[in-house]
PDB file of C-alpha atoms in Angstrom:
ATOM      1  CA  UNK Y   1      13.362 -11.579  -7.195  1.00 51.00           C
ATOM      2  CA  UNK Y   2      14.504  -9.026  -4.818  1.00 72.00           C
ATOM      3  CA  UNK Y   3      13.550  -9.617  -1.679  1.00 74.00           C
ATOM      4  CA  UNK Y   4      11.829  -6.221  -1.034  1.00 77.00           C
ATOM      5  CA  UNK Y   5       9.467  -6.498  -3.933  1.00 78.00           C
ATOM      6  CA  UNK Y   6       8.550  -9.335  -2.620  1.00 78.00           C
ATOM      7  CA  UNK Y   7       7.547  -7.982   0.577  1.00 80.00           C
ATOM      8  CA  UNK Y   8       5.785  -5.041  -1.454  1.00 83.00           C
ATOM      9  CA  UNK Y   9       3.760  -7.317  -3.264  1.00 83.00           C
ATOM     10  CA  UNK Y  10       2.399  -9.931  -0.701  1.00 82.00           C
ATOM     11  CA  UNK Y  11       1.846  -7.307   1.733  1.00 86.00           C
ATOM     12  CA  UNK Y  12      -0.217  -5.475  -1.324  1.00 88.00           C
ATOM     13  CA  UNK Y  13      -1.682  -9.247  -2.147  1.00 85.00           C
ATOM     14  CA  UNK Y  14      -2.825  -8.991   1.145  1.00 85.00           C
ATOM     15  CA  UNK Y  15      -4.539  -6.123   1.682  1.00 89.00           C
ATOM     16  CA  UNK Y  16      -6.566  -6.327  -1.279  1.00 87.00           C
ATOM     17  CA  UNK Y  17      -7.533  -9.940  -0.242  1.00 86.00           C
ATOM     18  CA  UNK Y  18      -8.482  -8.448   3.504  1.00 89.00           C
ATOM     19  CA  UNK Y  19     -12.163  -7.374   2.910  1.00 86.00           C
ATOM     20  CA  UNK Y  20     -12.680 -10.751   1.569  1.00 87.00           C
ATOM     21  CA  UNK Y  21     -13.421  -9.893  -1.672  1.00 86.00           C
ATOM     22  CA  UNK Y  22     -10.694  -9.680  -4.702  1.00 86.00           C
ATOM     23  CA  UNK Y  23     -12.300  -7.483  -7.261  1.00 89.00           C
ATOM     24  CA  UNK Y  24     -11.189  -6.826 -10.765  1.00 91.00           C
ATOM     25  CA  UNK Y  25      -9.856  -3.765 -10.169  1.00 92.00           C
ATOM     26  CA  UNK Y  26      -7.579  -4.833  -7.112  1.00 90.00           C
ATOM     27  CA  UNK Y  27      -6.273  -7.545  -9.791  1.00 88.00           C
ATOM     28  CA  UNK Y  28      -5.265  -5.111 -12.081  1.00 91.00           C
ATOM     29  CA  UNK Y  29      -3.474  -2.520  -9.692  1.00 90.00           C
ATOM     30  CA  UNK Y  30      -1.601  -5.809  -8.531  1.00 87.00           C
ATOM     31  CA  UNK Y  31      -0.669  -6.220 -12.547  1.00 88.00           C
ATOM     32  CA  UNK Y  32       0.516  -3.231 -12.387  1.00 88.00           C
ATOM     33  CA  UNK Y  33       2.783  -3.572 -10.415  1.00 86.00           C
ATOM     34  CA  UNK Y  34       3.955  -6.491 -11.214  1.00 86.00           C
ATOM     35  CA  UNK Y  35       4.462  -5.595 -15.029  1.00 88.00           C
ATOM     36  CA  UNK Y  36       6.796  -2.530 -13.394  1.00 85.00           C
ATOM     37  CA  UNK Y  37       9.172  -5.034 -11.774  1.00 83.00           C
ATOM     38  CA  UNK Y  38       8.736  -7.338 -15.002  1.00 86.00           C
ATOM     39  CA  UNK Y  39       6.816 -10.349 -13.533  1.00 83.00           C
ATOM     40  CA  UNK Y  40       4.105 -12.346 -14.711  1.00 82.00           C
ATOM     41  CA  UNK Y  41       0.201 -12.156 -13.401  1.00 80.00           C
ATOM     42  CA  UNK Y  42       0.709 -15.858 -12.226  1.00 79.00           C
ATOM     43  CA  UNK Y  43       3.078 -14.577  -9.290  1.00 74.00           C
ATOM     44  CA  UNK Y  44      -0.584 -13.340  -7.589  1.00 69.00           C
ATOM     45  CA  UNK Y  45      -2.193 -17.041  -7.609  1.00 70.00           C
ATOM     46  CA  UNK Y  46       1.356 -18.506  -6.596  1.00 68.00           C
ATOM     47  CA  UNK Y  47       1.789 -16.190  -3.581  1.00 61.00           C
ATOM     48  CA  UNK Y  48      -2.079 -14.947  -3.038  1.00 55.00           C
ATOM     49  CA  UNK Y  49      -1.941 -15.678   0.129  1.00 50.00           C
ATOM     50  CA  UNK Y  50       1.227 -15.608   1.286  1.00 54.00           C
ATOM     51  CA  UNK Y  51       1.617 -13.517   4.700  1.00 59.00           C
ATOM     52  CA  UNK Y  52       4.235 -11.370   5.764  1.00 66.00           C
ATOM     53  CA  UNK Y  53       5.584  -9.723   9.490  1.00 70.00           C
ATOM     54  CA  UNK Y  54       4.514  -6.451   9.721  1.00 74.00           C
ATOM     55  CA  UNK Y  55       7.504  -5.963  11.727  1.00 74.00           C
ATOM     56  CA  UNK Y  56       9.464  -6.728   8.007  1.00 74.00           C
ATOM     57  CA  UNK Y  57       8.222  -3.406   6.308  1.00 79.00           C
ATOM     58  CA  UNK Y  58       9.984  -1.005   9.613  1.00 79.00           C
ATOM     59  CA  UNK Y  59      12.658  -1.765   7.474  1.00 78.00           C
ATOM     60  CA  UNK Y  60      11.926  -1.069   3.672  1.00 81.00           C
ATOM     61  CA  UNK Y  61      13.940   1.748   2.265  1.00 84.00           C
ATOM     62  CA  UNK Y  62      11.438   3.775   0.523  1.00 88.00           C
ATOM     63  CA  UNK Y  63       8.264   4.363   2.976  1.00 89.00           C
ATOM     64  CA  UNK Y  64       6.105   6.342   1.074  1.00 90.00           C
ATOM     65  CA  UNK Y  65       6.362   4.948  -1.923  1.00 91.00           C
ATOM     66  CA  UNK Y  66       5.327   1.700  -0.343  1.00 92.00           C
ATOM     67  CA  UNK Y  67       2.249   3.451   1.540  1.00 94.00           C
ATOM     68  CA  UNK Y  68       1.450   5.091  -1.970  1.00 94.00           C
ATOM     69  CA  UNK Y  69       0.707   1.931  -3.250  1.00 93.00           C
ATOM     70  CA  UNK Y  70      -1.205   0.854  -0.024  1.00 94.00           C
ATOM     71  CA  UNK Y  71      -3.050   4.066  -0.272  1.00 94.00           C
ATOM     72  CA  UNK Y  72      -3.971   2.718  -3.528  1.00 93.00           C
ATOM     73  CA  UNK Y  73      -5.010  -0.435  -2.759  1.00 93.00           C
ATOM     74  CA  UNK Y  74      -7.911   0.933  -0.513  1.00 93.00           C
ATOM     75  CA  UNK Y  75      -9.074   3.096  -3.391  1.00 92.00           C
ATOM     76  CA  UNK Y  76      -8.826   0.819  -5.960  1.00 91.00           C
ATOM     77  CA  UNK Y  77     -12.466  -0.839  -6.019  1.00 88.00           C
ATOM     78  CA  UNK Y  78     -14.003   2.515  -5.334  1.00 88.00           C
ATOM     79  CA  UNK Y  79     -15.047   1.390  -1.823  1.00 88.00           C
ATOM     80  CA  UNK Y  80     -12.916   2.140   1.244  1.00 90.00           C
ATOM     81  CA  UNK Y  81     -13.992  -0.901   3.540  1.00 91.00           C
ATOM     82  CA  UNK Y  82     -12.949  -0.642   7.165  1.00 93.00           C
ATOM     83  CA  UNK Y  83     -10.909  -3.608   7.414  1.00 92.00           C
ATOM     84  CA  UNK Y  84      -8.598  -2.006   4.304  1.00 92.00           C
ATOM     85  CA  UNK Y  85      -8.429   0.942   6.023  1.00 94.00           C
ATOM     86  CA  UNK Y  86      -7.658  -0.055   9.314  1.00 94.00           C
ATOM     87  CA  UNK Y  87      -4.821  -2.426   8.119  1.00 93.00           C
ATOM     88  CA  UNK Y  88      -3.695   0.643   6.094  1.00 94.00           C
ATOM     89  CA  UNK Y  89      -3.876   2.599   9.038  1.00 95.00           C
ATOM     90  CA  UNK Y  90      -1.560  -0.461  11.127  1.00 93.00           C
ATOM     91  CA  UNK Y  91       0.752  -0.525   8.106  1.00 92.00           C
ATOM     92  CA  UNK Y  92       0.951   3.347   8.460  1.00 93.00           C
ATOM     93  CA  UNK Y  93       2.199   3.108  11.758  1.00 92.00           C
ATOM     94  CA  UNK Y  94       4.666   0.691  10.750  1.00 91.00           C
ATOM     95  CA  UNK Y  95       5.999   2.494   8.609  1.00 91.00           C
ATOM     96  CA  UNK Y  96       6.701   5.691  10.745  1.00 89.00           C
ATOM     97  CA  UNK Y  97       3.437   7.418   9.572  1.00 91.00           C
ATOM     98  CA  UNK Y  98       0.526   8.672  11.625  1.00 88.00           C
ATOM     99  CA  UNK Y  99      -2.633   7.264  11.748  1.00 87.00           C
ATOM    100  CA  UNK Y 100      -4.513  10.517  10.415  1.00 88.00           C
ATOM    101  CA  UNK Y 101      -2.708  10.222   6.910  1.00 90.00           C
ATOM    102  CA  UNK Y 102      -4.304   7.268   5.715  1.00 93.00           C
ATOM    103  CA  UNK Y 103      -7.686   9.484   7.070  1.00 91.00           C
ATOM    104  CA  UNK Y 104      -6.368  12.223   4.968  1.00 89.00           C
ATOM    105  CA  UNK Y 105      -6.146  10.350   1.809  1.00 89.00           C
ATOM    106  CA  UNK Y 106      -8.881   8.412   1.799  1.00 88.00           C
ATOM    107  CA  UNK Y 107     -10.622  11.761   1.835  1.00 86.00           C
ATOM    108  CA  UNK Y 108      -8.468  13.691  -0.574  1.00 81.00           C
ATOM    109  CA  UNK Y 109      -7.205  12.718  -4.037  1.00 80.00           C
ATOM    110  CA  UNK Y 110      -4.192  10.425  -4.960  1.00 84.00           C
ATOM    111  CA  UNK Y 111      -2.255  11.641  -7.541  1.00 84.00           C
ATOM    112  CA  UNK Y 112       1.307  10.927  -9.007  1.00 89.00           C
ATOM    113  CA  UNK Y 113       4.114   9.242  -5.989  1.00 88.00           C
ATOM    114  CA  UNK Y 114       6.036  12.065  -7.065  1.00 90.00           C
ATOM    115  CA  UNK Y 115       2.358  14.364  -5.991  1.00 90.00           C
ATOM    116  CA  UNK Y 116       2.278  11.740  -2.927  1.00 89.00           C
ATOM    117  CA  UNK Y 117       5.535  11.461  -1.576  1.00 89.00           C
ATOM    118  CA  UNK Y 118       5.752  16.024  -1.581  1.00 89.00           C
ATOM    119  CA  UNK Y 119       1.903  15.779   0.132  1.00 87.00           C
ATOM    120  CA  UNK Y 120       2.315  13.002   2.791  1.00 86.00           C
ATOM    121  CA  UNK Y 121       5.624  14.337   4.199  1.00 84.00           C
ATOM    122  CA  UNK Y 122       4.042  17.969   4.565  1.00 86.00           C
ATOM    123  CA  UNK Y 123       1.109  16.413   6.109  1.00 81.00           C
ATOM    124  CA  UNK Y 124       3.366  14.566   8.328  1.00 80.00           C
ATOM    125  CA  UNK Y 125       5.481  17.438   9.016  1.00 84.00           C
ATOM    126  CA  UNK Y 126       2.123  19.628   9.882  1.00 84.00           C
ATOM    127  CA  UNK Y 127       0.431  17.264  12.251  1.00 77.00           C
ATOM    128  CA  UNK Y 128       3.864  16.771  14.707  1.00 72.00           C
ATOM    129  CA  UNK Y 129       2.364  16.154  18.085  1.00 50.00           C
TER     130      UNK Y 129
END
């Protein structure tokens, strides 16, 4: 497996196992994903709790797709629990982003990465310090 799906995926493992709850629909975002990069639903109880270095993601190509599908994550049971979104929040950072756009979109609706990727770099480029 390529090595930065499987950084996607733990890290995404992870966060939805952070609240301390691992709900159905968590599970099936996780599926999805999976089924995109052709792997089977037993890679989650393989590697559910497999950690990674946060430091590990400065490096992943492709930022915002990566924080789409932690933006994702929080969203997917319906209930944005502080621990989620304070790890998205660290992850954020990470990445390069501000804090204030995980705060934007767990206020404002996801849409398409193509929607996400246009919206987070305008945020980004509007909120400059």
């Amino acid at each position: 497996m390529d090595r930065l799906l499987f950084k996607k995926i733990n890290l995404l493992i992870h966060l939805a196992h952070i609240d301390g709850q691992f709900v159905e629909a968590e599970k099936n975002l996780l599926v999805e994903l999976l089924q995109r990069a052709h792997l089977d639903e037993e890679y989650m109880k393989v590697h559910r709790l497999t950690g990674i270095e946060l430091n590990e993601i400065q490096s992943y190509p492709d930022k915002s797709e990566l924080l789409y599908w932690v933006v994702k994550m929080i969203h997917a049971d319906g209930v944005l629990h502080d621990s989620e979104v304070k790890y998205a929040k660290l992850l954020a950072r990470e990445l390069g982003f501000r804090d204030e756009v995980i705060d934007h979109f767990t206020t404002h609706p996801l849409e398409s990465l193509e929607h996400f990727e246009t919206d987070v770099h305008e945020f980004q480029r509007r909120n400059r310090l």
